[in-house]
GROMACS .gro file of C-alpha atoms in nm:
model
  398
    1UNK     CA    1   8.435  15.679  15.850
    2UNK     CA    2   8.776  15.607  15.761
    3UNK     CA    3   8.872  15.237  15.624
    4UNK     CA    4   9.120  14.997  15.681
    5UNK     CA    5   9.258  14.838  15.329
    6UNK     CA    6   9.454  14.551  15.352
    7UNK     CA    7   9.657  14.444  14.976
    8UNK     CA    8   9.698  14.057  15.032
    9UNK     CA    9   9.477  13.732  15.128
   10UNK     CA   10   9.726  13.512  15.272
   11UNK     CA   11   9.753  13.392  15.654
   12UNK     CA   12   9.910  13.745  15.703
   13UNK     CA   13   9.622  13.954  15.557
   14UNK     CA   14   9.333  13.762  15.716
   15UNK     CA   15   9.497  13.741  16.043
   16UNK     CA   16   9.508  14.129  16.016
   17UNK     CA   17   9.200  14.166  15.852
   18UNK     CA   18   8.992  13.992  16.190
   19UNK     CA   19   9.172  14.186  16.417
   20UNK     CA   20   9.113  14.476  16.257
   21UNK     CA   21   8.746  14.362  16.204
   22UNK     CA   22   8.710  14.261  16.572
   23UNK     CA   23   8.742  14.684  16.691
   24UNK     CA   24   8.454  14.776  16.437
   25UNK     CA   25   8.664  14.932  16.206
   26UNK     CA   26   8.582  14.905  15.804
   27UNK     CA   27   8.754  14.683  15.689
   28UNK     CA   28   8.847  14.611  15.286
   29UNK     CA   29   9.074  14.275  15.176
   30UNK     CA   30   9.239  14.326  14.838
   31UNK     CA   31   9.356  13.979  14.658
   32UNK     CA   32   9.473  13.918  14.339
   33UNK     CA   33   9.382  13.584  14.293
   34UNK     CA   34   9.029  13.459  14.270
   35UNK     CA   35   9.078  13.260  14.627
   36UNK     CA   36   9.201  13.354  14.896
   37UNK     CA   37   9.511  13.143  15.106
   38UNK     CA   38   9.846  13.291  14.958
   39UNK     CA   39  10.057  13.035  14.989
   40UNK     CA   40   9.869  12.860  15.220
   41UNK     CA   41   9.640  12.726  14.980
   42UNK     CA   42   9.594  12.317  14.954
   43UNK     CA   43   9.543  12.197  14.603
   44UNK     CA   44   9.180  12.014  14.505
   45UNK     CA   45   9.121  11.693  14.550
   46UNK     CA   46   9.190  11.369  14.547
   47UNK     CA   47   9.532  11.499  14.673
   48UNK     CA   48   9.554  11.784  14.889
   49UNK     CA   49   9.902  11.891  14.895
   50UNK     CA   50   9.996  12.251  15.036
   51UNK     CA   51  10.174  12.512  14.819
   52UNK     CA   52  10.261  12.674  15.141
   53UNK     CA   53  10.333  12.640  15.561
   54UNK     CA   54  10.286  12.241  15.653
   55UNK     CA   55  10.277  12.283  16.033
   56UNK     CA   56  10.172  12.468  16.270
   57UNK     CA   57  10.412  12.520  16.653
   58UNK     CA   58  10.183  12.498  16.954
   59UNK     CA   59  10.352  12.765  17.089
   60UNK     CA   60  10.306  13.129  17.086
   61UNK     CA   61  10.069  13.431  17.020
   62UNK     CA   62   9.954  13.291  16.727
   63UNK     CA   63   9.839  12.980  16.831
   64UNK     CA   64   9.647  13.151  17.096
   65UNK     CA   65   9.492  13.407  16.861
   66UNK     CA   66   9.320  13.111  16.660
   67UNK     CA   67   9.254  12.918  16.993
   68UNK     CA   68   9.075  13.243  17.122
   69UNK     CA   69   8.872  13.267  16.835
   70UNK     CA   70   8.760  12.907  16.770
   71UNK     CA   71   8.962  12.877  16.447
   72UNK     CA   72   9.226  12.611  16.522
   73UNK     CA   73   8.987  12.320  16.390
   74UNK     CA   74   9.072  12.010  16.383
   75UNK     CA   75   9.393  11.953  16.447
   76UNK     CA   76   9.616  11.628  16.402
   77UNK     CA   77   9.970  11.510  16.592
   78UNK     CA   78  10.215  11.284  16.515
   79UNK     CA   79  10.077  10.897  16.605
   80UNK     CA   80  10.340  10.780  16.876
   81UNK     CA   81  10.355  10.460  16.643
   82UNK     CA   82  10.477  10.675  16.348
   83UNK     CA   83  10.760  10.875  16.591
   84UNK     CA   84  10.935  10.530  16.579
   85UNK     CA   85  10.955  10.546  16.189
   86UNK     CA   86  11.154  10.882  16.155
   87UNK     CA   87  11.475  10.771  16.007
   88UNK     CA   88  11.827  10.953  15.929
   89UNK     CA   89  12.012  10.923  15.661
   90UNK     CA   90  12.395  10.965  15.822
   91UNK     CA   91  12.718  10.886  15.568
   92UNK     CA   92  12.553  10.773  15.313
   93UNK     CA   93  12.345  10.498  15.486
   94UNK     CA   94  11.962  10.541  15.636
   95UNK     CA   95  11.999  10.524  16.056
   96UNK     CA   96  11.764  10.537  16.359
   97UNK     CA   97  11.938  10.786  16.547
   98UNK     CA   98  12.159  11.121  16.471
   99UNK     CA   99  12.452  11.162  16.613
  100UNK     CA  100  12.478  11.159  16.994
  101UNK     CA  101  12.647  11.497  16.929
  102UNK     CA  102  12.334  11.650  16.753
  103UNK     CA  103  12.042  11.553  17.073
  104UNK     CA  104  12.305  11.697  17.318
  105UNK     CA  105  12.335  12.010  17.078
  106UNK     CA  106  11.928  12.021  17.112
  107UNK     CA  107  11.929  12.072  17.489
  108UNK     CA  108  12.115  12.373  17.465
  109UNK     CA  109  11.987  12.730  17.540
  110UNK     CA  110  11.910  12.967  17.248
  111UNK     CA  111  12.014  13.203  17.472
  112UNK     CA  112  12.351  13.107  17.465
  113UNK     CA  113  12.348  13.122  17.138
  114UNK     CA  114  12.546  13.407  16.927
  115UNK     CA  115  12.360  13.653  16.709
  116UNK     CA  116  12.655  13.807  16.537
  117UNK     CA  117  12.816  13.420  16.475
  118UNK     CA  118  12.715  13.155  16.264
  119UNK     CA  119  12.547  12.876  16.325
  120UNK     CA  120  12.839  12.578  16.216
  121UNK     CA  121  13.130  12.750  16.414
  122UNK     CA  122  12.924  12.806  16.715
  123UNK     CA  123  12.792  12.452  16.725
  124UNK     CA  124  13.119  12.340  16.640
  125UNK     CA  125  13.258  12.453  16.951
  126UNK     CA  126  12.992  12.351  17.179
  127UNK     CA  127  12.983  11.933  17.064
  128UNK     CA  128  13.249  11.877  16.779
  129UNK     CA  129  13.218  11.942  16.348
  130UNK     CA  130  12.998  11.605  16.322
  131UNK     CA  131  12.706  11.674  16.601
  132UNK     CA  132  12.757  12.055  16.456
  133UNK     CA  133  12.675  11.952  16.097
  134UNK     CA  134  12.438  11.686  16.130
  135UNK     CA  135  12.202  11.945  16.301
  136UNK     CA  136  12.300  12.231  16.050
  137UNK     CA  137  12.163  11.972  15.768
  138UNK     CA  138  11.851  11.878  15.996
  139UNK     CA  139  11.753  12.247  16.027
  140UNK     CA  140  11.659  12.269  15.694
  141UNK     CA  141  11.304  12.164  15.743
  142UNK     CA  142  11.225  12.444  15.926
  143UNK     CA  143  11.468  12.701  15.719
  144UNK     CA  144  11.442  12.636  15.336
  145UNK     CA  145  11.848  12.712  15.307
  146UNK     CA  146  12.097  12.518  15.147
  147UNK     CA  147  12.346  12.632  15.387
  148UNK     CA  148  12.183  12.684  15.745
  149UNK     CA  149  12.535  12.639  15.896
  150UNK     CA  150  12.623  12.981  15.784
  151UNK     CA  151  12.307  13.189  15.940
  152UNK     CA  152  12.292  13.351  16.251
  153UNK     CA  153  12.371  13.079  16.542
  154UNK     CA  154  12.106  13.238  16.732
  155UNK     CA  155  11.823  13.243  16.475
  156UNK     CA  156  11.896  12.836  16.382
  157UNK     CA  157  11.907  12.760  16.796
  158UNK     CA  158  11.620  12.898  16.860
  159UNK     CA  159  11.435  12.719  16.565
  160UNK     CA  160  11.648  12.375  16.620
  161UNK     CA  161  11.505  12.393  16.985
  162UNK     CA  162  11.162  12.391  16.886
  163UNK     CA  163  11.188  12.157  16.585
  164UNK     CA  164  11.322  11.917  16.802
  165UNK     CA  165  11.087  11.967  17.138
  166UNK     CA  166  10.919  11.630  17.294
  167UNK     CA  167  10.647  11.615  17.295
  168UNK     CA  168  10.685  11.758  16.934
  169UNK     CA  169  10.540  12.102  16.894
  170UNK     CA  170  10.436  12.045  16.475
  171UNK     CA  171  10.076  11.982  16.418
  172UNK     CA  172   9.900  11.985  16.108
  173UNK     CA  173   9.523  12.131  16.037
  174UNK     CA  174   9.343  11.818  15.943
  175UNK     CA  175   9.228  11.870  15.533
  176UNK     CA  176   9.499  12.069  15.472
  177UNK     CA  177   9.581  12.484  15.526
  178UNK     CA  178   9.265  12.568  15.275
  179UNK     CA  179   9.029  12.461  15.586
  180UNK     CA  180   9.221  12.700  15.815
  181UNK     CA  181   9.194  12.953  15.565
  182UNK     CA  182   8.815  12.919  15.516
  183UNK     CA  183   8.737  12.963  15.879
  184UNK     CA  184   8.972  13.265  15.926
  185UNK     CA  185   8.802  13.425  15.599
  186UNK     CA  186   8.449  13.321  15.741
  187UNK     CA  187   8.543  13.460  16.100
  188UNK     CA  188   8.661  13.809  15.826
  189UNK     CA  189   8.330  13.782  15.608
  190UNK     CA  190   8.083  13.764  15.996
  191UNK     CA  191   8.287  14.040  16.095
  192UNK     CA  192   8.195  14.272  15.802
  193UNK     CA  193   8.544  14.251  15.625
  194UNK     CA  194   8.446  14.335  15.282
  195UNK     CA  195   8.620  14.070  15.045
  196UNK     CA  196   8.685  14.140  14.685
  197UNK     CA  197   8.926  13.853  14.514
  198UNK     CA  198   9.041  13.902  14.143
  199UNK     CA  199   9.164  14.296  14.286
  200UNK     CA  200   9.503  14.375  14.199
  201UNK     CA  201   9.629  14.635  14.312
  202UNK     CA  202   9.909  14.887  14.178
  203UNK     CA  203  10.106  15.128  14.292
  204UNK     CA  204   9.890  15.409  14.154
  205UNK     CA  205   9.552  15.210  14.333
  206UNK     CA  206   9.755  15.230  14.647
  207UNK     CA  207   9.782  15.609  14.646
  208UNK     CA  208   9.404  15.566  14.614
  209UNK     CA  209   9.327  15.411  14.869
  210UNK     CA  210   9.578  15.575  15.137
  211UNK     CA  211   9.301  15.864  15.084
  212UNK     CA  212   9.094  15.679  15.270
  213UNK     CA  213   9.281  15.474  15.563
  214UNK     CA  214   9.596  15.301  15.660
  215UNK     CA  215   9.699  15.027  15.437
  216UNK     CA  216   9.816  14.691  15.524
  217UNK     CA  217  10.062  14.564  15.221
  218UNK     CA  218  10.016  14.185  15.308
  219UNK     CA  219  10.206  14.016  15.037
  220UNK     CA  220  10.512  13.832  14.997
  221UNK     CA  221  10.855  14.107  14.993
  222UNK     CA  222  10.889  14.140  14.612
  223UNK     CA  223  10.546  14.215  14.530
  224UNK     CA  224  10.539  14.462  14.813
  225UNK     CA  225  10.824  14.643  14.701
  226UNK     CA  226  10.743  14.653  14.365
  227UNK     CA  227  10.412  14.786  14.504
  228UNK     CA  228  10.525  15.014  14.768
  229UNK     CA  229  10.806  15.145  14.517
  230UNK     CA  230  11.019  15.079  14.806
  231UNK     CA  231  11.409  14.908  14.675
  232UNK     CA  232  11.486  14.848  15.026
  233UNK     CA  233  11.209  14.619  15.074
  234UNK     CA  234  11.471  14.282  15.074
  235UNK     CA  235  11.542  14.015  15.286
  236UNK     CA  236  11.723  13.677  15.247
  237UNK     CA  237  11.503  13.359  15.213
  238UNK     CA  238  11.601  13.056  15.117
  239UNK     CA  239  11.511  12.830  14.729
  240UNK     CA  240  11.411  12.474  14.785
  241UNK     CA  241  11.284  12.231  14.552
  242UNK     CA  242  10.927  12.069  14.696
  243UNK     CA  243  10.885  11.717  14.521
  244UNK     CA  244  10.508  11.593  14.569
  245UNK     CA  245  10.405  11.230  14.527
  246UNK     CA  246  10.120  11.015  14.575
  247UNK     CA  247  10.186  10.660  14.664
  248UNK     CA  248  10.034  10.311  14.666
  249UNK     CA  249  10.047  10.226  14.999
  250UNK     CA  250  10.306  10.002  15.141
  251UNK     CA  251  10.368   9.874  15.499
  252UNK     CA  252  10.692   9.972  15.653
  253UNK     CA  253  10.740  10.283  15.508
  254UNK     CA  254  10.882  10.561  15.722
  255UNK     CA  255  10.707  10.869  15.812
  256UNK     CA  256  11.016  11.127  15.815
  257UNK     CA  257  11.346  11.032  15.612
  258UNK     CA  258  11.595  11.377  15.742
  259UNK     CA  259  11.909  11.414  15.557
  260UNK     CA  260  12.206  11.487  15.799
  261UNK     CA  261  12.462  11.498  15.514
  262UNK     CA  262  12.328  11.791  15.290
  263UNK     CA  263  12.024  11.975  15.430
  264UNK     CA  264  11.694  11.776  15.290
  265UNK     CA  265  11.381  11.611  15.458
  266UNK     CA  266  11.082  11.362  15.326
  267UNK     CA  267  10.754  11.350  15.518
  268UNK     CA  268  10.469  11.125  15.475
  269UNK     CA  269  10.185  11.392  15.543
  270UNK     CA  270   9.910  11.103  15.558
  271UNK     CA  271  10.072  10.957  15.882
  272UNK     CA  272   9.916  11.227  16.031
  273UNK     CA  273   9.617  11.282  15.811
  274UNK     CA  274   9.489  11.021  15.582
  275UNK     CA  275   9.247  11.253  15.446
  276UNK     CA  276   9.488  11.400  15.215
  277UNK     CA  277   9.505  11.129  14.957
  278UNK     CA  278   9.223  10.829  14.872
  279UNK     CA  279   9.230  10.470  15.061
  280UNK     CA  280   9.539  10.299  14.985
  281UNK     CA  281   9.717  10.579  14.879
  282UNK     CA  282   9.964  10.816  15.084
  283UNK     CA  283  10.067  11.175  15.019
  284UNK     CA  284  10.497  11.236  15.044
  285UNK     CA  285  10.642  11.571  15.041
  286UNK     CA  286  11.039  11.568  15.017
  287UNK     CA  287  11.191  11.908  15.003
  288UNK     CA  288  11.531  11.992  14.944
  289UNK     CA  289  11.697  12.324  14.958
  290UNK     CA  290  11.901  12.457  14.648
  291UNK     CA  291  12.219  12.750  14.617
  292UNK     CA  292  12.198  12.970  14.433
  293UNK     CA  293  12.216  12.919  14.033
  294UNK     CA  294  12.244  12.556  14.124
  295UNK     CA  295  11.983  12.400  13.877
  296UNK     CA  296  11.685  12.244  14.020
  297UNK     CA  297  11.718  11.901  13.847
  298UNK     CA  298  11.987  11.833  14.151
  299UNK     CA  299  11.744  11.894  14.428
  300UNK     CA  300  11.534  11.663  14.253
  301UNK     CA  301  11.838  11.406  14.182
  302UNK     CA  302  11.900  11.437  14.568
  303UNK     CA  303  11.489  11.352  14.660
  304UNK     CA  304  11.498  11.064  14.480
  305UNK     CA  305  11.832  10.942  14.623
  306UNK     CA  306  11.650  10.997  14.959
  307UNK     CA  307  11.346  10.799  14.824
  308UNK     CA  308  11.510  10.487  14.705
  309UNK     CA  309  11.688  10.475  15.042
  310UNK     CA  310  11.376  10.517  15.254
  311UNK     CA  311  11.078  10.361  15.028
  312UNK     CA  312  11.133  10.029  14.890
  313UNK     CA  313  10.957  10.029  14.536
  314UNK     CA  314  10.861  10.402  14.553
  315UNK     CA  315  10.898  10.460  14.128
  316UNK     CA  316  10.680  10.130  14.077
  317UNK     CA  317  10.396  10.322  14.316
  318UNK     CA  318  10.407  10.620  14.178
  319UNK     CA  319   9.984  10.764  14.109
  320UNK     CA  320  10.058  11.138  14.057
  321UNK     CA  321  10.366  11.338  14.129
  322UNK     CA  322  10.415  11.683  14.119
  323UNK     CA  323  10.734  11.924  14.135
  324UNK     CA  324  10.799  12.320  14.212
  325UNK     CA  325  11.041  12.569  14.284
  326UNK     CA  326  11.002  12.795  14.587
  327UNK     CA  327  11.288  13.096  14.560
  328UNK     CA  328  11.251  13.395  14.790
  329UNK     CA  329  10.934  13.266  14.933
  330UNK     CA  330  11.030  13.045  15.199
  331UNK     CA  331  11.025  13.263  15.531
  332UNK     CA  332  11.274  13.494  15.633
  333UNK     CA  333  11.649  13.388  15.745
  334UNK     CA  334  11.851  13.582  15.948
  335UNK     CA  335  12.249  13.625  15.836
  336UNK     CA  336  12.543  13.680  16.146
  337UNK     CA  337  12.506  13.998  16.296
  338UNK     CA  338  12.149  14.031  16.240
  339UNK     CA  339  11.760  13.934  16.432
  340UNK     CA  340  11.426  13.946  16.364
  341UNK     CA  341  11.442  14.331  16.412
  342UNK     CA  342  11.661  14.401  16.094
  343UNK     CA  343  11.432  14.331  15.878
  344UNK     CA  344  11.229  14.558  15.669
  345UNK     CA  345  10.998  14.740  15.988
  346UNK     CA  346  10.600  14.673  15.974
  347UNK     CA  347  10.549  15.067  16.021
  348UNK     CA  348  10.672  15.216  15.667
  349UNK     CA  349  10.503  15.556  15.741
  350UNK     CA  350  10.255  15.767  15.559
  351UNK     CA  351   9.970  15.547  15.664
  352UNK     CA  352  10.127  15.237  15.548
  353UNK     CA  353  10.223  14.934  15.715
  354UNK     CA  354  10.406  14.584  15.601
  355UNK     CA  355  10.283  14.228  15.726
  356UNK     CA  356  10.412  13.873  15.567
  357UNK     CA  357  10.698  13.582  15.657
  358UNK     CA  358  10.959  13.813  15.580
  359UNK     CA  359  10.906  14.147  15.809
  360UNK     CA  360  10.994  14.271  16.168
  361UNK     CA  361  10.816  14.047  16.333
  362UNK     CA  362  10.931  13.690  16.541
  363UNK     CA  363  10.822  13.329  16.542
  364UNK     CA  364  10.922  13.016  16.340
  365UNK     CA  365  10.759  12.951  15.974
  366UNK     CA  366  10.421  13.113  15.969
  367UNK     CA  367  10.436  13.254  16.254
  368UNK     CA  368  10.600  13.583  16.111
  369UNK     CA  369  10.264  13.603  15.896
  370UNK     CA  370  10.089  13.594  16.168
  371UNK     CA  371  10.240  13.805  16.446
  372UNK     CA  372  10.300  14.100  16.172
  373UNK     CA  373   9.987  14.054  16.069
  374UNK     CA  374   9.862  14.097  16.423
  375UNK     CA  375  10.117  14.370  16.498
  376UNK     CA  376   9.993  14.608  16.124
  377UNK     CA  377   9.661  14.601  16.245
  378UNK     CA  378   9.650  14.689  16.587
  379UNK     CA  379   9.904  15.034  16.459
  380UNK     CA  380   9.643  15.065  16.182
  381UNK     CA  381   9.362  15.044  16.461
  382UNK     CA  382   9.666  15.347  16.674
  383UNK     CA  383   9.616  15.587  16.325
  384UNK     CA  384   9.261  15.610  16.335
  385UNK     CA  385   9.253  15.657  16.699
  386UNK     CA  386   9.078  15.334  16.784
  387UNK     CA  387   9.203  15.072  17.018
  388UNK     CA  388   9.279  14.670  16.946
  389UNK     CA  389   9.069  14.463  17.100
  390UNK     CA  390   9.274  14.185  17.400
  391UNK     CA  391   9.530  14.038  17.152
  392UNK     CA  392   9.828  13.813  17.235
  393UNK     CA  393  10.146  14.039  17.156
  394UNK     CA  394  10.455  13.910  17.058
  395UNK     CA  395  10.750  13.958  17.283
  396UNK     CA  396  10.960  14.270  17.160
  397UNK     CA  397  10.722  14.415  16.955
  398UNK     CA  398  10.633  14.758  16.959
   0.00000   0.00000   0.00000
């Protein structure tokens, strides 16, 4: 019997891994690294921090597909209290509100929304350059760019809509993404999936395993087009600088500090979850997007200008502290003139098929992972002449 191989054990990968699983179908999961997660893995202890997604939307196929299939967990929401701590910095100076301009920017349609314009001049035109800006800036938590004002007006709609739904759509697997990727490799592992970590796999391995199946490439774009061979395999995505600290905890201290004058955003991840970091202690992530060449000591420069504005004492609480640089693996972002659907297509032919953030497939953040992942495996399941089982589809895809 013919077997499904799938390169990559990130959210992508696994999610297409089950699905594939759930039909019968042999099923093989290729990863390089000696656990399994991508970028979805949480650090060990005392502090788990996330090298990858930090919220997941209630909304869409993919929260239904883990819903279905008992995977969710447990999963936290903002405290009401903390909602009253989110705080904005606005001209220099740390606010309560954004401009009046920005929440009536919120309420409007994606719909209405442009694809072949960008963002700032659209927004411009519908409340005024300040309201236009400030929510330019604020989409940067969800987009990773240093310039979201210049991407499709469209794409950043649609995304500023949901980042800014009440009640807020964001929710968080309690212990960190490494607990959501245990049960989805569990769920893989019960089905039959056969799991083999430490398996790197090159291009000549792929022509291998074709032989014997359809392949899922479920990695990140440039390893699957240096893997696939493949130059056209590109995509924009955006750098940011992700600044982790542990502090002693102090009363007062805000749970979300968003920068409306340059794109930038601090969240205290233990307002949410206190498992993350040990009794008195709280876990901050402040990320900041970067240009191009632009060295990374800025972004940093610019976190700790946010800190010292929103957390009294913050250097004098300092327990462990942590900094990386995340460039062309933040998500897909889609330029004027282009959607979801220019990207690089799932179906690549010859047996092969694409899944990952940065592919032909919809949704906000991790979504893409898993919707493509979903979408590779039921036209895997289509080559052999097998059907999917009842999946939630994504709306456009094939």
């Amino acid at each position: 019997m013919q077997r499904i191989h799938i390169v990559g054990g990130g959210l992508a990968g696994l999610t297409a891994a089950v699905t594939a699983a759930e039909s019968r179908t042999p099923v093989t999961l290729h990863e390089a690294h000696h656990t399994l997660g991508g970028r979805a893995r949480t650090s060990d202890g005392p502090y788990l921090t996330n090298e990858g997604p930090h919220a997941l939307y209630r909304r869409g196929p993919h929260w239904t597909w883990l819903e279905q299939r008992g995977l969710l967990g447990p999963i936290a929401s903002v405290p009401p209290l903390e909602g009253t701590r989110f705080l904005f910095r606005r001209d220099g100076a740390l606010r309560r509100t954004p401009p009046l301009a920005m929440l009536r920017l919120t309420r409007r349609s994606a719909r209405t929304a442009p694809v072949d314009t960008d963002f700032l001049s659209w927004a411009t035109g519908q409340v005024g350059e300040e309201g236009a800006r400030a929510a330019a800036h604020y989409m940067g938590v969800a987009l990773f760019h240093h310039a979201p004002g210049s991407l499709s007006a469209a794409f950043v709609q649609e995304r500023l809509r949901r980042a800014t739904a009440l009640p807020p759509e964001a929710h968080y697997p309690v212990g960190g993404w490494a607990r959501l990727v245990d049960r989805m490799a569990s769920r893989a592992w019960n089905l039959g999936v056969r799991i083999e970590t430490d398996a790197r796999v090159g291009p000549r391995d792929l022509a291998v395993l074709r032989r014997g199946g359809p392949v899922i490439v479920a990695t990140h774009l440039d390893s699957a087009r240096t893997l696939l061979e493949d130059p056209t395999l590109t995509w924009d995505s955006g750098r940011t600088v992700l600044l982790d600290l542990a502090l002693k905890t102090r009363r007062g201290d805000p749970f979300i500090v968003s920068d409306l004058d340059a794109p930038g955003w601090i969240e205290r991840f233990t307002a949410q979850d206190p498992t993350l970091a040990p009794p008195g202690e709280q876990l901050i992530q402040a990320q900041v997007p970067l240009a191009p060449g632009a060295p990374r000591a800025d972004a940093v420069r610019r976190a700790e200008d946010l800190l010292d504005l929103g957390f009294a004492g913050w250097r004098d609480r300092v327990t462990w502290r942590r900094e990386a640089l995340a460039s062309g693996r933040t998500g897909a972002v889609d330029k004027p003139g282009t959607t979801w659907r220019d990207r690089p297509a799932v179906d690549r032919g010859d047996g092969t098929l694409l899944a990952g953030d940065q592919v032909a497939a919809p949704g906000l953040l991790s979504e893409v992972a898993f919707n493509s992942g979903i979408e590779a495996a039921v036209l895997a399941l289509k080559l052999l002449g097998r059907t999917a089982p009842d999946v939630p589809r994504t709306a456009g895809t094939a």
